[in-house]
Short mmCIF file of C-alpha atoms and ligand atoms in Angstrom, two decimals:
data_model
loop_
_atom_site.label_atom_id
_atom_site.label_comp_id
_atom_site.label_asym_id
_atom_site.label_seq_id
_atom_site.Cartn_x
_atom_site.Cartn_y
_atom_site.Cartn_z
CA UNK A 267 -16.11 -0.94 -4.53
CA UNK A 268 -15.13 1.20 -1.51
CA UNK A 269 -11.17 1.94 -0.75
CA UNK A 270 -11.96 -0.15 2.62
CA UNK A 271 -12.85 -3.53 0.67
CA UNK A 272 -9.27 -2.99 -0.37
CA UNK A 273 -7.40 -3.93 2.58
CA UNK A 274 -6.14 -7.18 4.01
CA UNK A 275 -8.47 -6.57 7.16
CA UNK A 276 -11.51 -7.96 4.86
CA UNK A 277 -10.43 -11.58 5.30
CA UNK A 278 -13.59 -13.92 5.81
CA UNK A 279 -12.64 -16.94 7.53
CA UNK A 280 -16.06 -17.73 8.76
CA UNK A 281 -16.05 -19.42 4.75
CA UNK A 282 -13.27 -20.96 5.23
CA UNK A 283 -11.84 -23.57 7.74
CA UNK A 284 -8.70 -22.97 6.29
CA UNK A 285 -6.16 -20.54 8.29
CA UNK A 286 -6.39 -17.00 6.84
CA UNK A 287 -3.43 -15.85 4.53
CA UNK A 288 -2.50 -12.09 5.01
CA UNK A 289 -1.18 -10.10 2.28
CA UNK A 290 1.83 -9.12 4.59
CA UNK A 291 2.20 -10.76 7.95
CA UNK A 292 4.94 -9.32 10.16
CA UNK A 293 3.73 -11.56 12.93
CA UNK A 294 6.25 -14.29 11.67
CA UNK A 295 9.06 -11.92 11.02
CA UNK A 296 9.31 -11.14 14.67
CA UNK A 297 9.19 -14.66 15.35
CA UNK A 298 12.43 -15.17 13.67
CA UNK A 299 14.41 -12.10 15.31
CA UNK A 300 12.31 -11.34 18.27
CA UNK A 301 14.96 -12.18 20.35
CA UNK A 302 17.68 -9.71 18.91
CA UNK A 303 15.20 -7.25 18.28
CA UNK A 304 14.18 -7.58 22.05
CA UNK A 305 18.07 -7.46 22.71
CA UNK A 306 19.10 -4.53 20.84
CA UNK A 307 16.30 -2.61 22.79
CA UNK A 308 17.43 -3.49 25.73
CA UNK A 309 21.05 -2.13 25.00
CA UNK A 310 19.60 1.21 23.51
CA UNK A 311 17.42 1.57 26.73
CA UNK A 312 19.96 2.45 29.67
CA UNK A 313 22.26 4.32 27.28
CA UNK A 314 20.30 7.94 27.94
CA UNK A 315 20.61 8.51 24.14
CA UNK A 316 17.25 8.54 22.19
CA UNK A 317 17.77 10.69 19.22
CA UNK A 318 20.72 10.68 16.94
CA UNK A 319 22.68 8.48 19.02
CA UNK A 320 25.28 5.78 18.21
CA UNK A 321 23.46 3.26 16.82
CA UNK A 322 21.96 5.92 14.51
CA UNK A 323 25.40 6.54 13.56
CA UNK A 324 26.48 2.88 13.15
CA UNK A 325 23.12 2.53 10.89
CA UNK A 326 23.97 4.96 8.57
CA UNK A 327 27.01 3.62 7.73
CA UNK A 328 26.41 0.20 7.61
CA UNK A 329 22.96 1.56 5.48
CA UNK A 330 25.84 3.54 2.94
CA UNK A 331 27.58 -0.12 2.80
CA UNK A 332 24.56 -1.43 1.90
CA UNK A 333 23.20 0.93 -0.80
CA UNK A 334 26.97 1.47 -2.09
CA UNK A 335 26.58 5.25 -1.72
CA UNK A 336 29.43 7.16 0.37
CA UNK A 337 26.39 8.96 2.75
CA UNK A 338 23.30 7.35 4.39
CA UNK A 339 20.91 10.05 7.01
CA UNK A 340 18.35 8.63 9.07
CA UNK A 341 15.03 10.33 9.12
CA UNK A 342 11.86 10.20 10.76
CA UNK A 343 9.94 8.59 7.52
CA UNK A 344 10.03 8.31 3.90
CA UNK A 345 7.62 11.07 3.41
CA UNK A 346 9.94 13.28 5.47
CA UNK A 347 12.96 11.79 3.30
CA UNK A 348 11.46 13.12 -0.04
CA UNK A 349 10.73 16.74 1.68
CA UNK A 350 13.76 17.03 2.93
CA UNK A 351 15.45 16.04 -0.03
CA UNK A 352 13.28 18.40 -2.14
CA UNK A 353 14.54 21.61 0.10
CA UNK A 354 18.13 20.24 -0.01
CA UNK A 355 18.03 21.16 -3.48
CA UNK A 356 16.83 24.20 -2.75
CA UNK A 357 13.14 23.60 -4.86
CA UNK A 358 10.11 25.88 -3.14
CA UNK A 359 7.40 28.29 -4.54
CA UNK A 360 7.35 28.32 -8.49
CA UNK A 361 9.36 25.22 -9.10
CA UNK A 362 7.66 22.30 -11.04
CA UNK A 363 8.41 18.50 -10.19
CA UNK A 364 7.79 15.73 -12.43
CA UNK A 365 6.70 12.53 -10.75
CA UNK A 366 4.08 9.83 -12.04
CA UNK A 367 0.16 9.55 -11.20
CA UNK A 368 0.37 5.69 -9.54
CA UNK A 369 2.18 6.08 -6.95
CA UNK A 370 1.36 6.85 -3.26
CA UNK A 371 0.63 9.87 -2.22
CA UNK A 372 3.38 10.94 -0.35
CA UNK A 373 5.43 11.45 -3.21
CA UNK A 374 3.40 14.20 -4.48
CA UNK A 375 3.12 15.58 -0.79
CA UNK A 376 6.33 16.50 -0.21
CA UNK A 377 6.17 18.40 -3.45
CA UNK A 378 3.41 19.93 -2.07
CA UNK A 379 4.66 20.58 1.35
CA UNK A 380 8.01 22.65 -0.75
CA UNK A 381 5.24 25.12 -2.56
CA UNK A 382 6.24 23.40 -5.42
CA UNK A 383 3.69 22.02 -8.01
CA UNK A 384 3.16 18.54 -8.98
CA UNK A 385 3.86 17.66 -12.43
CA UNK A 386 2.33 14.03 -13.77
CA UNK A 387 3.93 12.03 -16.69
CA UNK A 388 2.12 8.75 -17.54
CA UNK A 389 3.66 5.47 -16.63
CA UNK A 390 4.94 2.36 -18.94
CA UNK A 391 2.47 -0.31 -19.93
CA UNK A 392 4.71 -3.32 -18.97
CA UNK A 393 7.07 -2.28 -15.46
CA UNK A 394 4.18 0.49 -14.34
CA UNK A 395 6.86 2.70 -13.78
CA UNK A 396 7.90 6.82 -15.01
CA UNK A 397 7.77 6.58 -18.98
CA UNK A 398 11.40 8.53 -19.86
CA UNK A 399 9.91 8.92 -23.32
CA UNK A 400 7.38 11.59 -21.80
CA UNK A 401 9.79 13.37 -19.83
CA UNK A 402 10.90 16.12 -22.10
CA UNK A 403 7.40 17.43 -23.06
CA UNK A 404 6.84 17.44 -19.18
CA UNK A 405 9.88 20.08 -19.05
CA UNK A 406 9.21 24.10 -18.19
CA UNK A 407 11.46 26.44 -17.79
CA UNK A 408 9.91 26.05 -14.02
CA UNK A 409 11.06 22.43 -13.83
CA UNK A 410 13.34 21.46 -11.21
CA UNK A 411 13.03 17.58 -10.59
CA UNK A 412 12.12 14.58 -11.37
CA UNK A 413 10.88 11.82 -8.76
CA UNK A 414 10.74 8.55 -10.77
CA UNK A 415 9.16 6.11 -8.03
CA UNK A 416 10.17 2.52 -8.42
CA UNK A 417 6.83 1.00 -8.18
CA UNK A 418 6.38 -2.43 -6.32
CA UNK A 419 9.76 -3.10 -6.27
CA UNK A 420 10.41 -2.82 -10.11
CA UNK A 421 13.59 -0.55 -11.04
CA UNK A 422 12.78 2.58 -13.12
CA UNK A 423 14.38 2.98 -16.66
CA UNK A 424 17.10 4.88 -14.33
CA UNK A 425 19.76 5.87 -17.78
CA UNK A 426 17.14 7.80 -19.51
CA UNK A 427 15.93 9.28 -17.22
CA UNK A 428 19.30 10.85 -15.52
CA UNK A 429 20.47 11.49 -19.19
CA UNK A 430 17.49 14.08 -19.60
CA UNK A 431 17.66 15.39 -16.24
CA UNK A 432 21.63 16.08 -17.04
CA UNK A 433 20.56 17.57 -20.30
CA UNK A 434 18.32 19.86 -18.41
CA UNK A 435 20.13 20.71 -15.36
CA UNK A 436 17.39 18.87 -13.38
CA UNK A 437 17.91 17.39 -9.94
CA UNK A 438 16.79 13.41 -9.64
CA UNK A 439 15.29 12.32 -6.75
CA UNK A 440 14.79 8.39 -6.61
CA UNK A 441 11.70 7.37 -4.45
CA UNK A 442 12.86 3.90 -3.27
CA UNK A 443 10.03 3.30 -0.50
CA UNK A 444 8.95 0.27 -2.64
CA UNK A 445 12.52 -1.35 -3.99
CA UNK A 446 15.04 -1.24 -1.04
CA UNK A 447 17.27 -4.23 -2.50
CA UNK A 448 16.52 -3.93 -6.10
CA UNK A 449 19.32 -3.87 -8.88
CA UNK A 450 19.38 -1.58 -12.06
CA UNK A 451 22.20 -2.32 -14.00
CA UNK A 452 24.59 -3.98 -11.98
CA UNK A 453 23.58 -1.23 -8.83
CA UNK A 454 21.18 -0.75 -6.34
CA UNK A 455 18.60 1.84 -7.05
CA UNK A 456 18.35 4.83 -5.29
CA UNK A 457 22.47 5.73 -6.19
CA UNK A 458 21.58 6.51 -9.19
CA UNK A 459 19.95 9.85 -8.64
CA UNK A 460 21.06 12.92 -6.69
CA UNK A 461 19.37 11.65 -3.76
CA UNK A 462 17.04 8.61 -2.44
CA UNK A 463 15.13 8.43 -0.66
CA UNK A 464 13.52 5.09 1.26
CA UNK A 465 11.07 4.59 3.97
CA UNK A 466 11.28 2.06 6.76
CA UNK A 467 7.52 1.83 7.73
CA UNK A 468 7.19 -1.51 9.13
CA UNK A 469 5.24 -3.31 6.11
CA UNK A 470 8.40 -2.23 3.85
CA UNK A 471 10.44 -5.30 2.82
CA UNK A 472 12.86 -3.66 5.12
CA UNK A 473 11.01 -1.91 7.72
CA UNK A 474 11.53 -0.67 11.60
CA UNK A 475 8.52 -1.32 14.42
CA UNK A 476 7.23 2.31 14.03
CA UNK A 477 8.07 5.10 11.28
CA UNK A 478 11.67 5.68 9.92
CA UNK A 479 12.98 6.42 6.61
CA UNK A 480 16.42 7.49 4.73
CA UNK A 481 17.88 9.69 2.58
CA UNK A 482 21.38 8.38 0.33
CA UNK A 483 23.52 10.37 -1.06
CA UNK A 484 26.72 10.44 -3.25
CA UNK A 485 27.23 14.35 -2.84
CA UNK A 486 28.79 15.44 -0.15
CA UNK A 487 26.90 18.91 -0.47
CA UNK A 488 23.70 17.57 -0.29
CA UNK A 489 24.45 15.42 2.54
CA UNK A 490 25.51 18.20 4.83
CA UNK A 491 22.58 20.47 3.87
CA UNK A 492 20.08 17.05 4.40
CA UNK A 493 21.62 16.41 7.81
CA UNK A 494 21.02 19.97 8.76
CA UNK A 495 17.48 20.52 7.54
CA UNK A 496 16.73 16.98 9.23
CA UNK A 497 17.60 19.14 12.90
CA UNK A 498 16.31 22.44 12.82
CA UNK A 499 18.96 23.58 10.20
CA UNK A 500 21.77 23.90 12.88
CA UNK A 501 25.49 22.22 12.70
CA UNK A 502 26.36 23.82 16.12
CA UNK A 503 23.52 23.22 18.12
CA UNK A 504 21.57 26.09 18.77
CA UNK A 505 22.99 27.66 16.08
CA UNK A 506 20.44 27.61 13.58
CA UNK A 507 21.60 28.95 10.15
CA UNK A 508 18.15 27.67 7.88
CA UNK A 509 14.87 26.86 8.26
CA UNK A 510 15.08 23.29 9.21
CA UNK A 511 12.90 20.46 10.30
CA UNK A 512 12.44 17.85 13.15
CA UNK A 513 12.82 15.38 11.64
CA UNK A 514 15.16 12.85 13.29
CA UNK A 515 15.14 9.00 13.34
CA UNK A 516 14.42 7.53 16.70
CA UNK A 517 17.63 5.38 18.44
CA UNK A 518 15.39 2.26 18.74
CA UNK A 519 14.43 2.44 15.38
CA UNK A 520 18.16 2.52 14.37
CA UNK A 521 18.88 0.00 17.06
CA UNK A 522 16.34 -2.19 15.18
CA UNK A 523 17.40 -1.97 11.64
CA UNK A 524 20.37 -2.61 12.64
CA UNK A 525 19.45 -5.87 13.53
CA UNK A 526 17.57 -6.89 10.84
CA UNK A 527 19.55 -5.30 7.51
CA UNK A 528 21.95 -8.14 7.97
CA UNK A 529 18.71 -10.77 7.17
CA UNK A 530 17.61 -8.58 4.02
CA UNK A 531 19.64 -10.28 1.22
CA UNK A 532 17.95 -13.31 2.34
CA UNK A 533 14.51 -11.83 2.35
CA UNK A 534 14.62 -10.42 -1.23
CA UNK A 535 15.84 -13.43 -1.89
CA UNK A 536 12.83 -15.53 -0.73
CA UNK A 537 10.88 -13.05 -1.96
CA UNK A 538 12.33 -13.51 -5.50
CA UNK A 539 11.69 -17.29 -5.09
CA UNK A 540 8.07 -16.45 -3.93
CA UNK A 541 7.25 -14.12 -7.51
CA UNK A 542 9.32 -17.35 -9.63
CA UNK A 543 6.45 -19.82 -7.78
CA UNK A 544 3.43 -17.44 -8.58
CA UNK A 545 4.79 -16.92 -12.01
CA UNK A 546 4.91 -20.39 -12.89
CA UNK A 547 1.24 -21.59 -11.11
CA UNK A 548 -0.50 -18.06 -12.88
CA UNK A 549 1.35 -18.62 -16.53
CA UNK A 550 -1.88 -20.31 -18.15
CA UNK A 551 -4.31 -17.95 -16.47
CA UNK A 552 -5.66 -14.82 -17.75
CA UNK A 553 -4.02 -12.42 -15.71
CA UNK A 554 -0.58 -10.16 -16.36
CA UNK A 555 2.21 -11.09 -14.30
CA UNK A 556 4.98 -8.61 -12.80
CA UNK A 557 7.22 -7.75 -16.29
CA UNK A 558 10.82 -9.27 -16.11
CA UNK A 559 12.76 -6.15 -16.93
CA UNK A 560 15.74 -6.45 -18.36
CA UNK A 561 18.69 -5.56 -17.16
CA UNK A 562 17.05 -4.91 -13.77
CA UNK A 563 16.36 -7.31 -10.77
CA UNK A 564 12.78 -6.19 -8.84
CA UNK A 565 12.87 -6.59 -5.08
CA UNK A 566 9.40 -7.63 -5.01
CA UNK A 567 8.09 -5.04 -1.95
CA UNK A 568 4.44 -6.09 -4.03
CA UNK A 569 3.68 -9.17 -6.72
CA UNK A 570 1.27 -6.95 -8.35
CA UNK A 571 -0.89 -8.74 -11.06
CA UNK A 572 -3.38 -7.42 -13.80
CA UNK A 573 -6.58 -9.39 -12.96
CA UNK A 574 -9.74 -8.55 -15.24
CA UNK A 575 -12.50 -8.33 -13.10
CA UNK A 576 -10.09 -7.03 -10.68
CA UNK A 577 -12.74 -6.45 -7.65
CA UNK A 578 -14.29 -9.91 -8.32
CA UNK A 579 -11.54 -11.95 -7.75
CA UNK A 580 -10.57 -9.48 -4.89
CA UNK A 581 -13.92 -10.51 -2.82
CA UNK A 582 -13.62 -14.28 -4.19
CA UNK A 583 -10.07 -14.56 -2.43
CA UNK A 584 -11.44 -12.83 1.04
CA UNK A 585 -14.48 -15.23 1.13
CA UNK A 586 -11.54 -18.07 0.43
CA UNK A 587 -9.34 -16.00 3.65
CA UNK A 588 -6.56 -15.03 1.31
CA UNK A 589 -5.46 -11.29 1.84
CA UNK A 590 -4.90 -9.38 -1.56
CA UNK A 591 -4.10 -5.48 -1.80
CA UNK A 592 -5.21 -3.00 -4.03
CA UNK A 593 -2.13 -0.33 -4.48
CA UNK A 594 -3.36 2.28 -5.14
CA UNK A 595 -6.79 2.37 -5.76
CA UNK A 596 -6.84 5.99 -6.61
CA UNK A 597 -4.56 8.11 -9.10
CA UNK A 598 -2.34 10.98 -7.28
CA UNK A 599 -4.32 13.88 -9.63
CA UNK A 600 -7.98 12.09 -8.93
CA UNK A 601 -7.51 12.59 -4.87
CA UNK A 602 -9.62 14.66 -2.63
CA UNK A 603 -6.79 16.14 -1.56
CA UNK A 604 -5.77 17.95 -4.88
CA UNK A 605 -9.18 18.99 -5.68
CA UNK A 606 -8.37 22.28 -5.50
CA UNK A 607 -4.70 22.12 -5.23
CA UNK A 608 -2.81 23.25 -7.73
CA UNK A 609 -0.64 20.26 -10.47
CA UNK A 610 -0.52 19.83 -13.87
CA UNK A 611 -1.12 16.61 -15.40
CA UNK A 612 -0.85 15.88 -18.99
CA UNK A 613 -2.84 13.10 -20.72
CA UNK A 614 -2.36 9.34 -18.51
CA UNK A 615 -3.79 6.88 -20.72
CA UNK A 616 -2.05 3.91 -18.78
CA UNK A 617 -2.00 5.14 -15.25
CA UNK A 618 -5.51 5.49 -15.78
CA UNK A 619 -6.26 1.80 -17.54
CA UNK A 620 -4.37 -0.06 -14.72
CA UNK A 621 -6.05 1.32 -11.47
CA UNK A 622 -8.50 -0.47 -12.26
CA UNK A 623 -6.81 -4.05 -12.67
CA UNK A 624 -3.22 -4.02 -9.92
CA UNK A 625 -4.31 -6.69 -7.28
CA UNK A 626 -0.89 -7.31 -4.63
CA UNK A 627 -1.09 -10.76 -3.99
CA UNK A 628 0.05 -12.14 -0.99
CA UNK A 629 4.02 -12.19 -0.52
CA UNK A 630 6.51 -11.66 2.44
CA UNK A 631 9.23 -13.83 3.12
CA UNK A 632 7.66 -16.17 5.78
CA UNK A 633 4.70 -16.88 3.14
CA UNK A 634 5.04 -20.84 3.30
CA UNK A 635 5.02 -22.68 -0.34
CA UNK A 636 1.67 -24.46 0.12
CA UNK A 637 0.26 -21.45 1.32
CA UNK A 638 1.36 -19.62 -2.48
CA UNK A 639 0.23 -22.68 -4.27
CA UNK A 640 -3.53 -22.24 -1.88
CA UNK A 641 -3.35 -18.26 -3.43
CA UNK A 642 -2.82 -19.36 -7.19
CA UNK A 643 -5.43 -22.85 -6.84
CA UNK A 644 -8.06 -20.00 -5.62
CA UNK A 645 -7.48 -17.59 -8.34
CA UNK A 646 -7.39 -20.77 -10.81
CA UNK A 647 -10.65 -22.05 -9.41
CA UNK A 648 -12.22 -17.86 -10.41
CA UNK A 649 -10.93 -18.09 -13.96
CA UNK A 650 -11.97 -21.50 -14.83
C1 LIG B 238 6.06 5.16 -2.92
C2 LIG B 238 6.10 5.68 -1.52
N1 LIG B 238 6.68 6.87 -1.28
C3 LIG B 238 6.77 7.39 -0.05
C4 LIG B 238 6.25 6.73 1.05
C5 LIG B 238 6.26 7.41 2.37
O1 LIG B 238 6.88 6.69 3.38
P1 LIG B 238 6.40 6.81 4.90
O2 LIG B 238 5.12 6.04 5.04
O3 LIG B 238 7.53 6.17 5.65
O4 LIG B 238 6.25 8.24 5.21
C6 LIG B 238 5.66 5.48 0.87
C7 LIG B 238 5.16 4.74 2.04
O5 LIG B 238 4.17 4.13 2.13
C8 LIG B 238 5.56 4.94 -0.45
O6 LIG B 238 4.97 3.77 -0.67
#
């Protein structure tokens, strides 16, 4: 099946008289807050002040509230987060960072980007995610980091895996693009690391109308060096005391979050209420549902499933107008890209056995009930 078949744009309605069901419709989002969204536009606009202005300011800090870490910096996109976290610690040519095979490929880019090489651990049969047991035959005396990415939404086994990065004097960067929201242990993830980093791109279950991302922080240190690689590695403009970046969050973009981070309890929240319905219509059938962690709440970014004949069902539900995802159809190390790039991966039994079953289903917090119950009757109707 080509990567193209695996996109919501595949709908068929011309089999269907029913209205199509995206996987993730933002159309309805902006129906709710279009007019504040519209508003807070139009008070950015005559202010003169597009780039790290006030409201980028105000954002951060009400961001910091949110994630419960003393320092939030806006940034231009959560592939730009995880670079610029990578050089705040200081990691370039010869370092090794550990990071898993499943997730997108940004991760492993910004490694890239730093010189540094790309080290895979396999991933845990039941939450997808970083397997901590792994870790420490992963470790070089090269080793730097680890990037545990908290796939779909589901936390990362976060206490193991800062316990061996302690033990080994390894910086933790948390790649939150999927799980803004999501509780480990009584906090949200992405404090638990050194840094973490999140991306706003507008399909995130918090996302801005164009790219944006962020880096937390509890270390003041690594704040100050983040916020001066994000400008051109000046504190006095014009002053430039490091190779930095540009790589600056917009003022609308701030403007924007601003107005909808106030509405994002309530989203994970329907969103949680959306994975309880699916769970309960799919618990006879024979697919895997998302693993109830314990001890951790998932934020639900993706309801991923396990489907056997994964692509089947896949082209059943477009023919039926039902949007499903396939994320990511391709492992990191199997890429194009990385064909001759340098990484080391060691053996990744699992990563390798689930590409070929994840299928997103439909979920965003507009999805309406009867249109959840339409998604589980149609996969019903494959199985039986
Ligand atoms: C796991 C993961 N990491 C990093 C990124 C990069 O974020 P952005 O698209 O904002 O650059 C994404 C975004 O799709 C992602 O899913």
């Amino acid at each position: 099946m080509s990567e193209a078949l695996h996109t919501n744009t595949v709908i068929d309605t011309s089999t269907t008289s029913l209205s199509p069901i995206l996987a993730e419709d933002l159309t309805r989002q902006f129906e709710h807050i279009g007019d504040e969204v519209r508003a807070a536009i139009e008070r950015v606009l005559p202010g003169g002040s597009y780039v790290l202005g006030p409201e980028l300011v105000a954002f951060e800090q009400e961001y910091a509230a949110f994630c419960g870490t003393p320092y939030a910096i806006g940034v231009s996109n959560g592939t730009d987060a995880l670079q610029l976290a990578l050089a705040a610690c200081g990691i370039g040519a010869g370092d090794e960072v550990i990071t898993v095979p499943n997730t997108y490929i940004a991760t492993v880019f910004a490694i890239t980007y730093q010189g540094a090489l790309p080290v895979f651990v396999d991933v845990l049969p039941d939450t997808y995610n970083m397997n901590p047991d792994l870790l420490e035959a992963a470790i070089t005396g090269r080793t730097r980091a680890i990037i545990p990415v908290h796939m779909y939404g589901q936390p990362c086994d976060m206490r193991p895996i800062m316990d061996i990065a302690r033990k080994h004097g390894l910086r933790v960067i948390e790649d939150v693009a999927h799980a803004h929201g999501a509780y480990y242990q009584g906090a949200l993830v992405g404090s638990f690391g050194d840094l973490g980093c999140f991306s706003f791109y507008p399909k995130k279950t918090f996302g801005a109308l164009g790219d944006a991302g962020a880096i937390v922080t509890s270390d003041a240190e690594l704040n100050d060096r983040a916020r001066q690689l994000r400008y051109m590695g000046q504190k006095v403009k014009h002053y430039h005391e490091m190779i930095g970046y540009q790589k600056r969050m917009d003022e609308i973009q701030a403007a924007i979050l601003r107005v909808k981070l106030p509405y994002l309890r309530g989203w994970l929240a329907r969103r949680q209420q959306i994975a309880a319905r699916y769970d309960e219509l799919l618990a006879d059938l024979p697919v895997i549902r998302p693993y109830a962690a314990p001890e951790r709440t998932h934020s639900y970014y993706l309801y991923t499933i396990l489907a056997p004949r994964r692509d089947e069902l896949f082209a059943y539900l477009a023919r039926r107008g039902i949007g499903s995802q396939v994320i990511y159809p391709v492992l990191v190390p199997d890429q194009g890209a990385y064909r001759d790039q340098p990484l080391r991966s060691s053996s990744i039994p699992v990563a390798r056995s689930l590409v070929g079953q994840i299928l997103s289903l439909p979920i965003f917090p507009e999805l309406r009930d009867d249109e959840i119950e339409r998604v589980a009757a149609a996969i019903r109707a494959f199985y039986l």
